[in-house]
mmCIF file of C-alpha atoms and ligand atoms in Angstrom:
data_model
loop_
_atom_site.group_PDB
_atom_site.id
_atom_site.type_symbol
_atom_site.label_atom_id
_atom_site.label_comp_id
_atom_site.label_asym_id
_atom_site.label_seq_id
_atom_site.Cartn_x
_atom_site.Cartn_y
_atom_site.Cartn_z
ATOM 1 C CA MET A 1 -43.290 18.206 64.651
ATOM 2 C CA ASP A 2 -44.857 15.820 67.153
ATOM 3 C CA ASP A 3 -44.994 11.978 66.986
ATOM 4 C CA ILE A 4 -42.078 11.597 64.579
ATOM 5 C CA ARG A 5 -41.053 7.935 64.530
ATOM 6 C CA ASN A 6 -39.646 7.112 61.109
ATOM 7 C CA ILE A 7 -37.087 9.390 59.451
ATOM 8 C CA VAL A 8 -35.588 9.291 55.953
ATOM 9 C CA ILE A 9 -32.626 11.562 55.259
ATOM 10 C CA LEU A 10 -31.242 12.263 51.765
ATOM 11 C CA THR A 11 -27.775 13.774 51.426
ATOM 12 C CA GLY A 12 -25.907 15.156 48.438
ATOM 13 C CA ALA A 13 -22.499 16.604 47.646
ATOM 14 C CA GLY A 14 -23.214 19.719 49.730
ATOM 15 C CA ILE A 15 -22.829 17.808 53.000
ATOM 16 C CA SER A 16 -19.236 16.926 52.026
ATOM 17 C CA ALA A 17 -18.324 20.376 50.677
ATOM 18 C CA GLU A 18 -16.992 21.624 54.035
ATOM 19 C CA SER A 19 -14.799 18.529 54.240
ATOM 20 C CA GLY A 20 -13.103 19.789 51.075
ATOM 21 C CA LEU A 21 -14.774 17.622 48.421
ATOM 22 C CA ALA A 22 -16.032 19.550 45.389
ATOM 23 C CA THR A 23 -19.734 19.506 44.597
ATOM 24 C CA PHE A 24 -20.923 18.836 41.054
ATOM 25 C CA ARG A 25 -22.746 22.000 40.068
ATOM 26 C CA GLY A 26 -21.063 24.634 42.179
ATOM 27 C CA PRO A 27 -18.592 27.268 40.878
ATOM 28 C CA ASP A 28 -15.663 24.816 41.304
ATOM 29 C CA GLY A 29 -17.869 21.961 40.081
ATOM 30 C CA LEU A 30 -16.392 18.504 39.911
ATOM 31 C CA TRP A 31 -17.275 18.290 36.248
ATOM 32 C CA GLU A 32 -14.836 21.160 35.541
ATOM 33 C CA GLY A 33 -12.543 20.007 32.757
ATOM 34 C CA HIS A 34 -14.678 16.948 32.105
ATOM 35 C CA ARG A 35 -18.044 16.692 30.376
ATOM 36 C CA VAL A 36 -20.384 14.366 32.272
ATOM 37 C CA GLU A 37 -20.898 12.279 29.158
ATOM 38 C CA ASP A 38 -17.116 11.910 28.837
ATOM 39 C CA VAL A 39 -16.598 10.301 32.244
ATOM 40 C CA CYS A 40 -19.863 9.176 33.856
ATOM 41 C CA THR A 41 -21.666 6.916 31.384
ATOM 42 C CA PRO A 42 -21.236 3.287 30.328
ATOM 43 C CA GLU A 43 -20.562 4.550 26.798
ATOM 44 C CA ALA A 44 -17.698 6.743 28.059
ATOM 45 C CA PHE A 45 -16.210 3.747 29.866
ATOM 46 C CA ALA A 46 -16.443 1.588 26.754
ATOM 47 C CA ARG A 47 -14.924 4.366 24.637
ATOM 48 C CA ASP A 48 -12.054 5.376 26.915
ATOM 49 C CA PRO A 49 -11.756 3.180 30.043
ATOM 50 C CA ASP A 50 -8.457 4.725 31.127
ATOM 51 C CA LEU A 51 -9.930 8.273 31.182
ATOM 52 C CA VAL A 52 -12.878 7.114 33.278
ATOM 53 C CA GLN A 53 -10.740 4.971 35.599
ATOM 54 C CA THR A 54 -8.321 7.880 36.067
ATOM 55 C CA PHE A 55 -11.205 10.279 36.871
ATOM 56 C CA TYR A 56 -12.338 7.953 39.655
ATOM 57 C CA ASP A 57 -8.780 7.137 40.776
ATOM 58 C CA MET A 58 -8.291 10.861 41.465
ATOM 59 C CA ARG A 59 -11.543 11.078 43.428
ATOM 60 C CA ARG A 60 -10.736 7.885 45.382
ATOM 61 C CA ALA A 61 -7.242 9.178 46.213
ATOM 62 C CA ALA A 62 -8.709 12.513 47.400
ATOM 63 C CA LEU A 63 -10.585 10.693 50.183
ATOM 64 C CA ALA A 64 -7.304 10.102 52.044
ATOM 65 C CA GLY A 65 -6.972 13.854 52.530
ATOM 66 C CA VAL A 66 -10.419 14.665 53.910
ATOM 67 C CA GLU A 67 -12.338 13.998 57.132
ATOM 68 C CA PRO A 68 -16.024 13.837 58.076
ATOM 69 C CA ASN A 69 -17.305 17.268 59.192
ATOM 70 C CA PRO A 70 -19.734 18.132 62.038
ATOM 71 C CA ALA A 71 -22.707 17.405 59.747
ATOM 72 C CA HIS A 72 -21.565 13.806 59.147
ATOM 73 C CA HIS A 73 -20.869 13.343 62.859
ATOM 74 C CA ALA A 74 -24.273 14.743 63.842
ATOM 75 C CA LEU A 75 -26.043 12.281 61.517
ATOM 76 C CA ALA A 76 -23.959 9.440 62.989
ATOM 77 C CA ARG A 77 -25.083 10.548 66.484
ATOM 78 C CA LEU A 78 -28.697 10.481 65.280
ATOM 79 C CA ASP A 79 -28.049 6.984 63.877
ATOM 80 C CA ARG A 80 -26.904 5.845 67.347
ATOM 81 C CA GLU A 81 -29.562 7.621 69.422
ATOM 82 C CA TRP A 82 -32.733 7.709 67.328
ATOM 83 C CA PRO A 83 -35.187 5.140 68.811
ATOM 84 C CA GLY A 84 -37.408 4.849 65.715
ATOM 85 C CA GLU A 85 -36.760 3.834 62.118
ATOM 86 C CA LEU A 86 -34.021 5.776 60.346
ATOM 87 C CA LEU A 87 -32.557 5.468 56.851
ATOM 88 C CA LEU A 88 -29.787 7.726 55.561
ATOM 89 C CA VAL A 89 -29.829 7.675 51.742
ATOM 90 C CA THR A 90 -26.741 9.295 50.304
ATOM 91 C CA GLN A 91 -26.134 10.217 46.679
ATOM 92 C CA ASN A 92 -22.479 10.662 47.606
ATOM 93 C CA VAL A 93 -19.857 8.093 46.672
ATOM 94 C CA ASP A 94 -17.389 9.315 49.311
ATOM 95 C CA ASP A 95 -16.971 7.361 52.571
ATOM 96 C CA LEU A 96 -17.505 10.242 55.002
ATOM 97 C CA HIS A 97 -20.859 9.033 56.398
ATOM 98 C CA ASP A 98 -19.320 5.559 56.876
ATOM 99 C CA ARG A 99 -16.215 6.965 58.613
ATOM 100 C CA ALA A 100 -18.392 9.178 60.852
ATOM 101 C CA GLY A 101 -20.161 5.994 61.987
ATOM 102 C CA SER A 102 -23.558 5.993 60.255
ATOM 103 C CA THR A 103 -24.772 2.410 59.841
ATOM 104 C CA ARG A 104 -28.410 2.727 58.784
ATOM 105 C CA LEU A 105 -27.016 4.004 55.462
ATOM 106 C CA VAL A 106 -27.310 3.221 51.739
ATOM 107 C CA HIS A 107 -25.173 4.619 48.905
ATOM 108 C CA MET A 108 -27.671 4.885 46.034
ATOM 109 C CA HIS A 109 -25.025 5.990 43.511
ATOM 110 C CA GLY A 110 -22.331 3.504 44.604
ATOM 111 C CA GLU A 111 -19.018 4.026 46.399
ATOM 112 C CA LEU A 112 -15.520 5.093 45.364
ATOM 113 C CA LYS A 113 -13.996 2.520 47.743
ATOM 114 C CA SER A 114 -15.662 -0.389 45.971
ATOM 115 C CA ALA A 115 -14.976 -2.037 42.592
ATOM 116 C CA LEU A 116 -17.555 -3.904 40.530
ATOM 117 C CA CYS A 117 -17.143 -6.839 38.173
ATOM 118 C CA PRO A 118 -19.162 -6.182 34.997
ATOM 119 C CA ALA A 119 -19.247 -9.934 34.304
ATOM 120 C CA CYS A 120 -20.385 -11.512 37.590
ATOM 121 C CA GLY A 121 -21.587 -8.483 39.553
ATOM 122 C CA GLN A 122 -19.286 -9.207 42.520
ATOM 123 C CA ARG A 123 -18.265 -6.139 44.582
ATOM 124 C CA THR A 124 -14.743 -5.862 45.996
ATOM 125 C CA ALA A 125 -13.524 -3.300 48.551
ATOM 126 C CA TRP A 126 -11.000 -1.188 46.661
ATOM 127 C CA GLU A 127 -8.654 1.597 47.814
ATOM 128 C CA SER A 128 -6.081 1.946 45.028
ATOM 129 C CA SER A 129 -6.010 2.552 41.283
ATOM 130 C CA LEU A 130 -8.183 0.601 38.855
ATOM 131 C CA VAL A 131 -6.413 1.865 35.747
ATOM 132 C CA ASP A 132 -4.151 -1.149 35.213
ATOM 133 C CA GLY A 133 -7.027 -3.533 34.489
ATOM 134 C CA HIS A 134 -7.464 -5.673 37.608
ATOM 135 C CA ALA A 135 -9.210 -8.963 36.932
ATOM 136 C CA CYS A 136 -12.233 -9.785 39.065
ATOM 137 C CA PRO A 137 -11.015 -11.862 42.063
ATOM 138 C CA ALA A 138 -14.251 -13.870 42.026
ATOM 139 C CA CYS A 139 -14.649 -14.876 38.365
ATOM 140 C CA ASN A 140 -11.433 -13.644 36.702
ATOM 141 C CA ALA A 141 -13.557 -13.098 33.589
ATOM 142 C CA ALA A 142 -13.411 -9.296 33.329
ATOM 143 C CA ALA A 143 -11.533 -6.195 34.457
ATOM 144 C CA LEU A 144 -13.022 -4.434 37.486
ATOM 145 C CA ARG A 145 -14.836 -1.097 36.952
ATOM 146 C CA PRO A 146 -15.686 1.647 39.452
ATOM 147 C CA ASP A 147 -18.691 0.631 41.591
ATOM 148 C CA ILE A 148 -20.447 3.873 40.625
ATOM 149 C CA VAL A 149 -23.954 4.238 39.196
ATOM 150 C CA TRP A 150 -23.460 6.081 35.903
ATOM 151 C CA PHE A 151 -26.019 8.141 34.054
ATOM 152 C CA GLY A 152 -28.452 5.756 32.391
ATOM 153 C CA GLU A 153 -27.880 3.008 35.008
ATOM 154 C CA MET A 154 -30.279 2.031 37.793
ATOM 155 C CA PRO A 155 -29.459 3.433 41.252
ATOM 156 C CA TYR A 156 -28.870 0.901 44.041
ATOM 157 C CA HIS A 157 -31.258 0.044 46.924
ATOM 158 C CA MET A 158 -34.327 1.424 45.130
ATOM 159 C CA GLU A 159 -36.836 -0.964 46.795
ATOM 160 C CA ARG A 160 -35.477 -0.366 50.305
ATOM 161 C CA ILE A 161 -35.576 3.388 49.741
ATOM 162 C CA GLU A 162 -39.150 3.348 48.398
ATOM 163 C CA ARG A 163 -40.285 1.252 51.393
ATOM 164 C CA ALA A 164 -38.657 3.694 53.818
ATOM 165 C CA LEU A 165 -40.240 6.697 52.072
ATOM 166 C CA ALA A 166 -43.678 5.054 52.230
ATOM 167 C CA GLY A 167 -43.374 4.781 56.023
ATOM 168 C CA ALA A 168 -41.606 8.061 56.777
ATOM 169 C CA ASP A 169 -43.048 10.682 59.117
ATOM 170 C CA LEU A 170 -40.143 13.042 58.410
ATOM 171 C CA PHE A 171 -38.057 13.494 55.234
ATOM 172 C CA VAL A 172 -34.935 15.642 55.482
ATOM 173 C CA SER A 173 -32.887 16.663 52.424
ATOM 174 C CA ILE A 174 -29.351 17.939 53.082
ATOM 175 C CA GLY A 175 -26.898 19.463 50.570
ATOM 176 C CA THR A 176 -28.447 18.478 47.275
ATOM 177 C CA SER A 177 -29.504 20.558 44.281
ATOM 178 C CA GLY A 178 -32.508 18.388 43.479
ATOM 179 C CA ALA A 179 -31.212 18.130 39.907
ATOM 180 C CA VAL A 180 -31.025 14.345 39.429
ATOM 181 C CA TYR A 181 -33.801 11.765 39.607
ATOM 182 C CA PRO A 182 -34.924 9.507 41.207
ATOM 183 C CA ALA A 183 -33.461 11.205 44.320
ATOM 184 C CA ALA A 184 -34.960 14.573 43.341
ATOM 185 C CA GLY A 185 -38.444 13.027 43.468
ATOM 186 C CA TYR A 186 -38.103 11.482 46.956
ATOM 187 C CA VAL A 187 -39.541 14.558 48.679
ATOM 188 C CA GLN A 188 -42.725 14.226 46.627
ATOM 189 C CA THR A 189 -43.008 10.505 47.421
ATOM 190 C CA ALA A 190 -42.515 11.175 51.135
ATOM 191 C CA ARG A 191 -45.086 13.958 51.156
ATOM 192 C CA TYR A 192 -47.559 11.769 49.241
ATOM 193 C CA HIS A 193 -47.301 9.352 52.179
ATOM 194 C CA GLY A 194 -47.869 12.114 54.711
ATOM 195 C CA ALA A 195 -44.316 12.953 55.795
ATOM 196 C CA HIS A 196 -43.194 16.403 56.940
ATOM 197 C CA ALA A 197 -40.475 17.639 54.540
ATOM 198 C CA LEU A 198 -37.492 19.700 55.692
ATOM 199 C CA GLU A 199 -34.633 20.987 53.497
ATOM 200 C CA LEU A 200 -31.238 21.996 54.880
ATOM 201 C CA ASN A 201 -29.149 23.560 52.109
ATOM 202 C CA LEU A 202 -26.720 26.386 51.398
ATOM 203 C CA GLU A 203 -29.134 27.981 48.936
ATOM 204 C CA PRO A 204 -32.599 27.357 47.452
ATOM 205 C CA SER A 205 -32.634 24.221 45.291
ATOM 206 C CA ALA A 206 -34.677 22.990 42.348
ATOM 207 C CA GLY A 207 -36.760 21.039 44.852
ATOM 208 C CA SER A 208 -37.271 23.747 47.488
ATOM 209 C CA VAL A 209 -40.846 24.312 46.379
ATOM 210 C CA TRP A 210 -41.759 20.784 47.605
ATOM 211 C CA PHE A 211 -40.594 21.263 51.189
ATOM 212 C CA HIS A 212 -42.759 22.418 54.117
ATOM 213 C CA GLU A 213 -39.661 24.128 55.476
ATOM 214 C CA SER A 214 -36.255 25.125 54.016
ATOM 215 C CA ARG A 215 -33.387 26.297 56.213
ATOM 216 C CA MET A 216 -30.513 27.930 54.319
ATOM 217 C CA GLY A 217 -26.933 27.763 55.561
ATOM 218 C CA PRO A 218 -23.844 25.533 55.742
ATOM 219 C CA ALA A 219 -24.537 21.906 56.666
ATOM 220 C CA SER A 220 -21.850 21.868 59.361
ATOM 221 C CA GLU A 221 -23.936 24.454 61.274
ATOM 222 C CA LEU A 222 -27.523 23.499 60.362
ATOM 223 C CA VAL A 223 -27.290 19.697 60.745
ATOM 224 C CA PRO A 224 -25.963 19.536 64.341
ATOM 225 C CA LEU A 225 -28.627 22.092 65.394
ATOM 226 C CA TRP A 226 -31.381 20.056 63.715
ATOM 227 C CA VAL A 227 -30.151 16.749 65.252
ATOM 228 C CA ASP A 228 -30.190 18.360 68.726
ATOM 229 C CA GLU A 229 -33.737 19.590 68.044
ATOM 230 C CA VAL A 230 -35.097 16.252 66.803
ATOM 231 C CA LEU A 231 -33.470 14.229 69.610
ATOM 232 C CA ARG A 232 -34.835 16.628 72.221
ATOM 233 C CA ALA A 233 -38.328 16.039 70.823
ATOM 234 C CA ALA A 234 -37.882 12.237 70.661
HETATM 235 N N1 APR B 301 -23.789 23.117 53.112
HETATM 236 C C1 APR B 301 -25.008 22.787 52.616
HETATM 237 N N2 APR B 301 -25.291 22.725 51.288
HETATM 238 C C2 APR B 301 -24.274 23.011 50.439
HETATM 239 C C3 APR B 301 -22.979 23.362 50.879
HETATM 240 C C4 APR B 301 -22.761 23.409 52.286
HETATM 241 N N3 APR B 301 -21.564 23.738 52.808
HETATM 242 N N4 APR B 301 -22.202 23.610 49.780
HETATM 243 C C5 APR B 301 -22.987 23.402 48.697
HETATM 244 N N5 APR B 301 -24.236 23.057 49.088
HETATM 245 C C6 APR B 301 -25.396 22.735 48.246
HETATM 246 C C7 APR B 301 -25.458 23.514 46.958
HETATM 247 O O1 APR B 301 -26.179 24.720 47.161
HETATM 248 C C8 APR B 301 -26.230 22.553 46.044
HETATM 249 O O2 APR B 301 -27.630 22.766 46.167
HETATM 250 O O3 APR B 301 -25.264 21.394 47.875
HETATM 251 C C9 APR B 301 -25.890 21.177 46.606
HETATM 252 C C10 APR B 301 -24.942 20.380 45.733
HETATM 253 O O4 APR B 301 -25.593 20.130 44.519
HETATM 254 P P1 APR B 301 -24.847 19.261 43.402
HETATM 255 O O5 APR B 301 -23.470 19.771 43.207
HETATM 256 O O6 APR B 301 -25.792 19.186 42.233
HETATM 257 O O7 APR B 301 -24.686 17.799 44.044
HETATM 258 P P2 APR B 301 -25.832 16.718 44.217
HETATM 259 O O8 APR B 301 -27.161 17.352 44.468
HETATM 260 O O9 APR B 301 -25.332 15.749 45.235
HETATM 261 O O10 APR B 301 -25.846 15.991 42.771
HETATM 262 C C11 APR B 301 -26.716 14.880 42.650
HETATM 263 O O11 APR B 301 -25.835 14.425 40.465
HETATM 264 O O12 APR B 301 -23.937 14.504 39.233
HETATM 265 C C12 APR B 301 -24.817 13.640 39.832
HETATM 266 O O13 APR B 301 -24.434 11.487 40.690
HETATM 267 C C13 APR B 301 -24.125 12.834 40.886
HETATM 268 O O14 APR B 301 -24.903 12.256 43.101
HETATM 269 C C14 APR B 301 -24.748 13.335 42.185
HETATM 270 C C15 APR B 301 -26.100 13.867 41.735
#
């Protein structure tokens, strides 16, 4: 992999699994006990806001008990030391990349530690419960909702992500099943623009067929090794 300058990295729930946060489609999948359509759609929120708020309250509260793992820290080191362009696109709504120190980072599915006003669109940093109907501090016209992209809603940062993919020399996918679009299609976009595509995952994914190379194993082992390798070649 010579003359790599611009890197795009996509992460999914698998990179946070070793920190103790459940993935979505694994044996202990996060959806256990909840059907996706019961908690992660605008219709579910309209139908039963307290159920949806409580689902996210539990996930937000769980963040206090977990720490970034060596995979998050290795990507933060790459963020500090990589001389070229770098964009870390995470599907995760946890704050582990942020706490590890990654800055060239976008949360395409939103963030648990943020609340969104459905009326004015203002985002507010939020650490506690949203169940009791907190009015928007900016417009006071509506109760805040989780700042999470639900099924049927548009992911965030789409234009910035597409621009980065168009210029990438290397696309690395870490800890994602390749089950949900548009993220699942990013490897194809990157390859269309000539990027080398590398997958680091615990097991083969729905997207493995699109990668030049797939390395199977836990992210906390594979990611630090890969960061060492790519920085040595920089
Ligand atoms: N190291 C590396 N990969 C792992 C590890 C680990 N320790 N543990 C699990 N994985 C892999 C699994 O093999 C699986 O391929 O991580 C992937 C997790 O897949 P999902 O649970 O489907 O999570 P993700 O791909 O992030 O889901 C995408 O779907 O439900 C929506 O919005 C939600 O952002 C989420 C999106």
